[in-house]
Coordinates of C-alpha atoms and ligand atoms in Angstrom, one line a residue:
M1 CA -24.4 -55.4 190.3
T2 CA -21.9 -56.3 193.1
T3 CA -23.0 -56.8 196.7
T4 CA -21.5 -53.4 197.8
Q5 CA -23.2 -51.6 194.9
L6 CA -26.5 -53.3 195.9
D7 CA -26.0 -52.4 199.6
R8 CA -25.3 -48.8 198.7
K9 CA -28.5 -48.7 196.5
I10 CA -30.6 -50.1 199.3
S11 CA -29.2 -47.7 201.9
E12 CA -29.8 -44.8 199.5
E13 CA -33.4 -45.9 199.1
E14 CA -33.7 -46.1 202.9
R15 CA -32.1 -42.7 203.3
L16 CA -34.6 -41.2 200.9
N17 CA -37.5 -42.9 202.6
E18 CA -36.3 -41.4 205.9
L19 CA -36.0 -37.9 204.3
Y20 CA -39.5 -38.2 202.8
N21 CA -40.9 -39.2 206.3
Y22 CA -39.9 -35.7 207.5
K23 CA -42.2 -34.2 204.8
I24 CA -40.0 -31.2 204.8
L25 CA -39.1 -30.8 201.1
D26 CA -40.5 -27.7 199.5
T27 CA -42.0 -26.4 202.8
G28 CA -40.4 -22.9 202.7
P29 CA -38.4 -21.0 205.3
D30 CA -38.3 -21.8 209.0
E31 CA -37.2 -19.1 211.5
A32 CA -35.2 -21.4 213.8
L33 CA -33.3 -22.9 210.9
D34 CA -32.7 -19.5 209.3
E35 CA -31.2 -18.3 212.6
L36 CA -28.8 -21.3 212.5
T37 CA -27.6 -20.6 208.9
E38 CA -27.1 -16.9 210.0
I39 CA -25.0 -18.0 212.9
A40 CA -23.0 -20.5 210.8
S41 CA -22.1 -17.8 208.3
A42 CA -21.0 -15.4 211.0
L43 CA -19.0 -18.1 212.8
C44 CA -17.1 -19.2 209.7
G45 CA -16.8 -15.8 208.1
T46 CA -18.5 -16.9 204.8
N47 CA -21.2 -15.0 202.8
I48 CA -23.3 -18.1 202.0
S49 CA -24.7 -20.7 204.4
L50 CA -27.3 -23.3 203.6
I51 CA -29.4 -26.1 205.1
S52 CA -29.4 -28.4 202.1
L53 CA -31.5 -31.6 201.9
I54 CA -30.4 -34.2 199.4
D55 CA -33.4 -35.5 197.4
H56 CA -33.3 -38.1 194.6
D57 CA -32.0 -35.8 191.9
R58 CA -31.7 -32.3 193.5
Q59 CA -30.6 -30.6 196.7
Y60 CA -33.4 -28.5 198.2
F61 CA -32.4 -25.5 200.4
K62 CA -34.6 -25.5 203.5
S63 CA -32.7 -22.5 204.7
R64 CA -30.4 -20.2 202.8
K65 CA -28.4 -17.1 203.5
G66 CA -26.6 -15.4 200.6
L67 CA -28.1 -17.5 197.8
N68 CA -31.2 -16.8 195.7
V69 CA -32.1 -20.3 194.3
T70 CA -34.1 -22.8 196.3
E71 CA -32.5 -25.9 194.7
T72 CA -29.8 -27.1 192.4
P73 CA -29.2 -30.5 190.6
R74 CA -27.8 -33.2 192.8
N75 CA -25.2 -34.4 190.4
I76 CA -23.2 -31.1 190.8
S77 CA -23.8 -30.7 194.5
F78 CA -21.0 -30.5 197.0
C79 CA -23.3 -31.7 199.8
T80 CA -23.8 -35.1 198.1
H81 CA -20.1 -35.7 198.8
A82 CA -20.5 -34.4 202.3
I83 CA -23.3 -37.0 203.3
Q84 CA -21.1 -39.9 202.3
E85 CA -19.2 -39.6 205.6
P86 CA -22.0 -38.8 208.1
D87 CA -19.7 -38.4 211.1
E88 CA -17.2 -36.1 209.4
L89 CA -17.0 -32.5 208.1
F90 CA -16.5 -32.3 204.4
I91 CA -14.2 -29.4 203.6
V92 CA -12.9 -28.1 200.3
N93 CA -10.5 -25.2 200.9
D94 CA -10.1 -24.2 197.3
A95 CA -12.5 -25.8 194.7
K96 CA -10.5 -24.5 191.8
A97 CA -7.5 -26.4 193.0
D98 CA -9.5 -29.6 193.6
L99 CA -9.7 -32.0 190.7
R100 CA -13.2 -33.2 191.8
F101 CA -14.7 -29.7 191.6
K102 CA -12.6 -27.4 189.4
D103 CA -14.9 -27.9 186.4
N104 CA -18.1 -28.0 188.4
P105 CA -20.6 -25.4 187.1
L106 CA -21.2 -24.1 190.6
V107 CA -17.5 -23.3 190.7
T108 CA -17.0 -22.0 187.1
S109 CA -20.2 -19.9 187.2
N110 CA -22.7 -18.6 189.7
P111 CA -22.3 -18.8 192.8
H112 CA -18.6 -19.3 192.0
I113 CA -17.8 -21.6 195.0
R114 CA -14.2 -21.6 196.1
F115 CA -14.6 -22.6 199.7
Y116 CA -17.0 -25.2 201.1
A117 CA -17.5 -26.8 204.5
G118 CA -20.5 -29.1 205.2
A119 CA -21.6 -30.9 208.4
P120 CA -24.1 -33.7 207.8
L121 CA -27.6 -33.5 209.3
I122 CA -28.2 -36.9 210.8
S123 CA -31.7 -38.3 211.5
K124 CA -32.7 -40.1 214.7
N125 CA -32.2 -43.4 212.8
G126 CA -28.7 -42.5 211.7
Y127 CA -29.3 -41.4 208.0
A128 CA -27.6 -38.3 206.6
L129 CA -30.5 -36.2 205.3
G130 CA -28.4 -33.3 204.0
T131 CA -26.0 -30.8 205.4
L132 CA -25.5 -27.5 207.2
C133 CA -22.9 -25.9 205.0
V134 CA -21.0 -22.7 204.6
I135 CA -19.7 -21.4 201.3
D136 CA -17.5 -18.6 200.1
Q137 CA -16.2 -17.2 196.9
Q138 CA -12.7 -17.0 198.3
P139 CA -10.5 -20.0 199.3
S140 CA -10.6 -20.3 203.0
H141 CA -10.2 -22.8 206.0
L142 CA -11.7 -23.4 209.4
N143 CA -9.8 -23.6 212.6
E144 CA -10.6 -26.4 215.1
S145 CA -13.1 -24.5 217.2
Q146 CA -15.0 -23.3 214.1
K147 CA -15.1 -27.0 212.9
K148 CA -16.4 -28.1 216.3
A149 CA -19.0 -25.3 216.4
L150 CA -20.2 -26.0 212.8
K151 CA -20.7 -29.7 213.8
K152 CA -22.7 -28.6 216.9
L153 CA -24.9 -26.3 214.8
A154 CA -25.6 -29.1 212.4
K155 CA -26.7 -31.3 215.4
Q156 CA -29.0 -28.5 216.5
A157 CA -30.4 -28.2 213.0
S158 CA -31.1 -32.0 213.0
R159 CA -32.9 -31.6 216.4
I160 CA -35.1 -28.9 214.9
L161 CA -36.0 -31.1 211.9
E162 CA -36.8 -33.9 214.3
F163 CA -39.0 -31.6 216.4
H164 CA -40.9 -30.5 213.3
K165 CA -41.4 -34.1 212.3
Q166 CA -42.8 -35.1 215.8
E167 CA -45.0 -32.0 215.8
R168 CA -46.4 -32.9 212.4
Y169 CA -46.9 -36.5 213.5
L170 CA -48.8 -35.4 216.6
R171 CA -50.9 -33.0 214.6
E172 CA -51.8 -35.7 212.1
S173 CA -52.5 -38.3 214.8
R174 CA -54.7 -35.8 216.6
I175 CA -56.8 -35.1 213.5
Q176 CA -57.1 -38.9 212.9
I177 CA -58.1 -39.6 216.4
N178 CA -60.6 -36.7 216.4
E179 CA -62.2 -38.0 213.3
Q180 CA -62.5 -41.5 214.6
S181 CA -63.8 -40.4 217.9
K182 CA -66.3 -38.1 216.2
L183 CA -67.7 -41.1 214.3
I184 CA -67.8 -43.3 217.3
K185 CA -69.5 -40.6 219.3
E186 CA -72.1 -40.1 216.6
I187 CA -72.9 -43.9 216.5
V188 CA -73.1 -44.1 220.3
F189 CA -75.1 -41.0 220.6
T190 CA -77.7 -42.1 218.0
L191 CA -78.0 -45.6 219.5
A192 CA -78.4 -44.3 223.0
H193 CA -80.8 -41.7 221.9
D194 CA -82.9 -44.2 219.9
L195 CA -83.1 -46.5 222.9
K196 CA -84.2 -43.9 225.3
S197 CA -87.7 -43.3 223.9
P198 CA -89.0 -47.0 223.9
I199 CA -87.6 -47.5 227.4
T200 CA -89.4 -44.3 228.6
S201 CA -92.7 -45.4 227.0
T202 CA -92.4 -48.9 228.5
S203 CA -91.9 -47.3 232.0
S204 CA -94.9 -45.1 231.5
L205 CA -97.0 -48.0 230.4
L206 CA -95.8 -50.0 233.4
E207 CA -96.7 -47.1 235.8
I208 CA -100.2 -46.9 234.2
L209 CA -100.6 -50.6 234.5
K210 CA -99.6 -50.5 238.2
E211 CA -101.9 -47.6 239.0
D212 CA -105.0 -48.6 237.0
Y213 CA -104.9 -52.3 238.0
K214 CA -103.6 -52.1 241.5
K215 CA -106.9 -53.4 242.9
T216 CA -107.1 -56.4 240.5
L217 CA -103.4 -57.4 240.4
D218 CA -102.1 -59.6 243.1
E219 CA -99.0 -58.8 245.2
K220 CA -96.7 -60.9 243.1
A221 CA -97.8 -59.3 239.8
L222 CA -97.2 -55.8 241.3
Q223 CA -93.8 -57.0 242.5
Y224 CA -92.9 -58.1 239.0
I225 CA -94.0 -54.7 237.6
N226 CA -91.8 -53.0 240.2
Y227 CA -88.8 -55.2 239.1
A228 CA -89.5 -54.3 235.5
L229 CA -89.6 -50.6 236.4
Q230 CA -86.4 -50.9 238.4
S231 CA -84.7 -52.5 235.4
N232 CA -85.9 -49.8 233.1
H233 CA -84.7 -47.2 235.5
K234 CA -81.3 -48.8 235.5
V235 CA -81.2 -48.9 231.7
L236 CA -82.3 -45.3 231.5
H237 CA -79.5 -44.4 233.9
L238 CA -77.1 -46.3 231.7
I239 CA -78.4 -44.5 228.6
E240 CA -78.0 -41.1 230.3
E241 CA -74.4 -41.9 231.3
T242 CA -73.7 -43.3 227.8
L243 CA -74.9 -40.0 226.3
E244 CA -72.7 -38.1 228.7
F245 CA -69.8 -40.4 228.0
A246 CA -70.2 -39.8 224.3
K247 CA -70.4 -36.0 224.8
T248 CA -67.2 -35.6 226.6
G249 CA -64.0 -34.8 224.8
V250 CA -61.2 -32.3 224.8
D251 CA -61.6 -29.3 222.6
E252 CA -58.7 -26.8 223.1
N253 CA -61.1 -23.9 222.9
S254 CA -63.1 -25.0 225.9
F255 CA -60.3 -24.3 228.5
T256 CA -61.4 -21.7 231.0
S257 CA -60.5 -20.7 234.6
I258 CA -62.5 -23.0 236.9
N259 CA -62.9 -22.5 240.6
T260 CA -62.8 -26.1 241.8
E261 CA -64.5 -25.2 245.1
E262 CA -67.6 -24.3 242.9
C263 CA -67.4 -27.7 241.2
V264 CA -67.5 -29.4 244.6
K265 CA -70.3 -27.2 245.8
S266 CA -72.4 -27.9 242.8
A267 CA -71.9 -31.7 243.3
I268 CA -72.9 -31.4 246.9
Q269 CA -76.1 -29.5 245.8
L270 CA -76.9 -32.4 243.5
Y271 CA -76.8 -34.9 246.3
K272 CA -78.3 -32.6 248.9
S273 CA -81.1 -34.8 250.0
E274 CA -78.8 -37.9 250.3
I275 CA -76.3 -35.9 252.3
Q276 CA -78.9 -34.5 254.7
K277 CA -80.6 -37.8 255.1
N278 CA -77.4 -39.7 255.9
K279 CA -75.7 -37.0 257.9
V280 CA -72.7 -36.8 255.6
D281 CA -69.9 -34.4 256.6
I282 CA -68.1 -33.1 253.5
K283 CA -65.0 -31.0 254.3
F284 CA -63.1 -28.9 251.8
E285 CA -61.3 -25.7 251.8
N286 CA -58.8 -23.6 249.8
L287 CA -59.5 -25.6 246.6
P288 CA -57.7 -23.9 243.7
T289 CA -58.8 -22.2 240.5
V290 CA -57.4 -24.2 237.6
E291 CA -57.3 -23.8 233.8
S292 CA -59.3 -26.8 232.4
I293 CA -62.6 -27.8 230.9
E294 CA -65.6 -27.2 233.2
I295 CA -68.2 -29.9 232.3
P296 CA -65.8 -32.9 232.3
L297 CA -64.1 -31.7 235.5
N298 CA -67.6 -31.3 237.2
I299 CA -68.4 -34.9 236.1
V300 CA -65.2 -36.2 237.8
F301 CA -66.0 -34.4 241.1
R302 CA -69.6 -35.5 240.9
N303 CA -68.8 -39.1 240.3
L304 CA -66.2 -39.4 243.1
I305 CA -68.4 -37.6 245.6
S306 CA -71.4 -39.7 244.6
N307 CA -69.3 -42.9 245.0
A308 CA -68.1 -41.9 248.4
I309 CA -71.8 -41.4 249.4
K310 CA -73.0 -44.7 247.8
Y311 CA -70.2 -46.9 249.3
R312 CA -70.3 -45.5 252.8
H313 CA -69.8 -47.8 255.8
P314 CA -73.1 -48.9 257.3
N315 CA -71.9 -48.6 260.9
R316 CA -70.5 -45.0 261.0
D317 CA -71.2 -41.5 259.9
L318 CA -69.7 -40.7 256.6
I319 CA -66.9 -38.1 256.4
I320 CA -65.6 -37.0 253.0
N321 CA -62.5 -34.8 252.8
I322 CA -61.7 -33.1 249.5
T323 CA -58.2 -31.6 249.3
A324 CA -55.8 -30.3 246.7
E325 CA -52.0 -30.3 246.5
Q326 CA -49.8 -28.3 244.2
L327 CA -47.2 -30.4 242.4
D328 CA -44.5 -29.0 239.9
N329 CA -46.6 -29.2 236.8
Y330 CA -49.9 -30.6 238.1
W331 CA -52.7 -30.0 240.5
K332 CA -53.5 -33.1 242.5
F333 CA -57.0 -33.5 244.0
N334 CA -58.0 -36.1 246.6
V335 CA -61.5 -37.3 247.5
I336 CA -61.1 -39.2 250.7
D337 CA -63.8 -41.2 252.5
N338 CA -64.2 -43.4 255.5
G339 CA -66.4 -45.8 253.7
I340 CA -66.4 -49.6 253.0
G341 CA -63.0 -49.5 251.2
I342 CA -61.8 -51.5 248.2
D343 CA -59.5 -54.5 248.1
K344 CA -56.1 -53.8 246.6
K345 CA -56.6 -56.4 243.9
N346 CA -59.4 -54.4 242.5
F347 CA -57.6 -51.0 242.3
E348 CA -57.2 -51.2 238.5
H349 CA -60.3 -53.2 237.8
I350 CA -62.8 -50.6 239.0
F351 CA -61.7 -48.1 236.4
K352 CA -62.8 -50.4 233.6
L353 CA -66.2 -50.0 232.0
F354 CA -69.1 -51.8 233.7
R355 CA -66.9 -53.3 236.4
R356 CA -68.6 -53.3 239.8
L357 CA -67.5 -54.9 243.0
H358 CA -70.9 -55.1 244.6
N359 CA -74.0 -56.9 243.6
D360 CA -76.4 -54.1 244.4
D361 CA -78.3 -51.6 242.3
K362 CA -76.3 -48.6 243.4
G363 CA -74.7 -48.2 240.1
I364 CA -73.8 -49.6 236.7
G365 CA -70.0 -49.5 236.8
M366 CA -69.6 -46.6 234.4
G367 CA -68.7 -43.7 236.7
L368 CA -65.0 -44.4 237.2
A369 CA -64.4 -45.5 233.6
L370 CA -65.9 -42.1 232.6
C371 CA -63.7 -40.3 235.2
K372 CA -60.6 -42.1 233.8
K373 CA -61.5 -41.2 230.3
I374 CA -62.0 -37.6 231.2
V375 CA -58.9 -37.2 233.4
L376 CA -56.7 -38.8 230.7
S377 CA -58.1 -36.6 228.0
L378 CA -57.4 -33.6 230.2
G379 CA -53.7 -34.7 230.4
G380 CA -53.8 -36.2 234.0
K381 CA -54.0 -39.5 235.8
I382 CA -56.4 -41.0 238.3
W383 CA -55.8 -43.7 240.9
V384 CA -57.1 -45.1 244.2
K385 CA -55.6 -46.1 247.5
S386 CA -57.9 -47.9 249.9
T387 CA -58.2 -50.2 252.8
I388 CA -61.1 -52.5 253.3
D389 CA -63.4 -51.3 256.1
K390 CA -61.4 -48.1 256.6
G391 CA -62.0 -46.1 253.5
S392 CA -60.7 -44.9 250.1
Q393 CA -58.7 -42.1 248.7
F394 CA -59.3 -41.3 245.0
S395 CA -56.7 -39.0 243.6
F396 CA -56.4 -37.4 240.2
T397 CA -54.1 -34.8 238.6
I398 CA -54.7 -32.2 236.0
P399 CA -51.9 -30.3 234.3
K400 CA -51.2 -26.7 235.2
I401 CA -51.4 -24.6 232.1
Ligands
ADP1 P1 -70.9 -47.6 239.9 O1 -70.7 -46.8 241.2 O2 -71.9 -47.1 239.0 O3 -71.0 -49.1 240.2 P2 -68.2 -46.9 239.3 O4 -67.4 -47.0 238.0 O5 -68.3 -45.5 239.8 O6 -69.5 -47.5 239.1 O7 -67.4 -47.7 240.4 C1 -67.0 -49.0 240.2 C2 -67.0 -49.8 241.4 O8 -66.0 -49.4 242.3 C3 -68.3 -49.7 242.3 O9 -69.3 -50.6 241.8 C4 -67.8 -49.9 243.7 O10 -67.8 -51.4 243.9 C5 -66.4 -49.5 243.7 N1 -66.2 -48.1 244.3 C6 -66.2 -46.9 243.6 N2 -66.0 -45.9 244.5 C7 -65.9 -46.5 245.7 C8 -65.7 -45.9 247.0 N3 -65.6 -44.6 247.3 N4 -65.7 -46.8 248.1 C9 -65.8 -48.2 247.8 N5 -66.0 -48.7 246.6 C10 -66.0 -47.9 245.6

């Protein structure tokens, strides 16, 4: 085999691989492509028009107008010639007068081809997958504007094929991701669940110990018991958050209309005693109704409001402003506080799991990681702007549907 023959063989192998990546062979009719073959026929005045994909030893007609068969052998196909020059139209004005085709069974018998014009369908990576072709039983020709339009229609057909490929890829990836995350969720859920009961019983035992022996235990022993109880409490909180973390996920069926003002009100209700005790002023008005998933969205508002309360400035009353802005394709929500603020270098850091900036027991560093996971899975973004000692603004977007 010469180098050129070898090259041709390799590139045909690559071309076929590219075609198989589209997973489009034998997939039946497609409305958008059928419309294109219809237009091509009308444009060129022919009674047959095809979208033909060149497989190893056949041409498969993904769309066909004026022809009953779904495939013909490759060795007699006109389109095989057409894909040799991917940038050009391949035109045979009269097949009976053309030495290459006059004895071709497609010319001598059904469908009695006399005129053929094929525009190659080029993949994103530059391979000719097949053609959009027009065929007639009479000799014919195309004028310049018909040639141009046929090429443009072929481009359009290639775009539709590419769109279907991307759509299928997305569908398959989503199924794969869903399966993986289901498995991970199950593991996390089981682990967290199994951990909960021994921790709860240890806490109960410690409480009994503290109560029943408070007269006999000295101050230090009681203090140690309290430390142990506090640690248990933290672990239980961690487990609760982990269970919540594992439960969240986007299921297309759970999208509903949500009045975000109600989300804010229910978060406020949850932290009512903290808010009253610390004279927190929470302002919000005209928050929109959005199409989203209620439980995760509630968790985001709850976490951002609870953080604003937890990280308030010790020397001033806390004011929290919750606002919403309408962008082109998104709603943007802002939770703004006048708390202790965050150093710029930690803006990214705080959204990672178990990252905390303060050595206190106000939290476990899971809230913002959970918020980020939720907002991303709802199709939005979350970020913070803040100045130390002045306050923070947490913003997140969710798509308008
Ligand atoms: P947690 O509050 O449980 O520690 P988060 O993930 O909610 O965990 O927050 C991570 C860290 O980000 C917090 O420990 C805190 O240091 C900082 N942080 C979050 N929100 C605020 C805020 N509104 N003001 C100042 N610091 C904040």
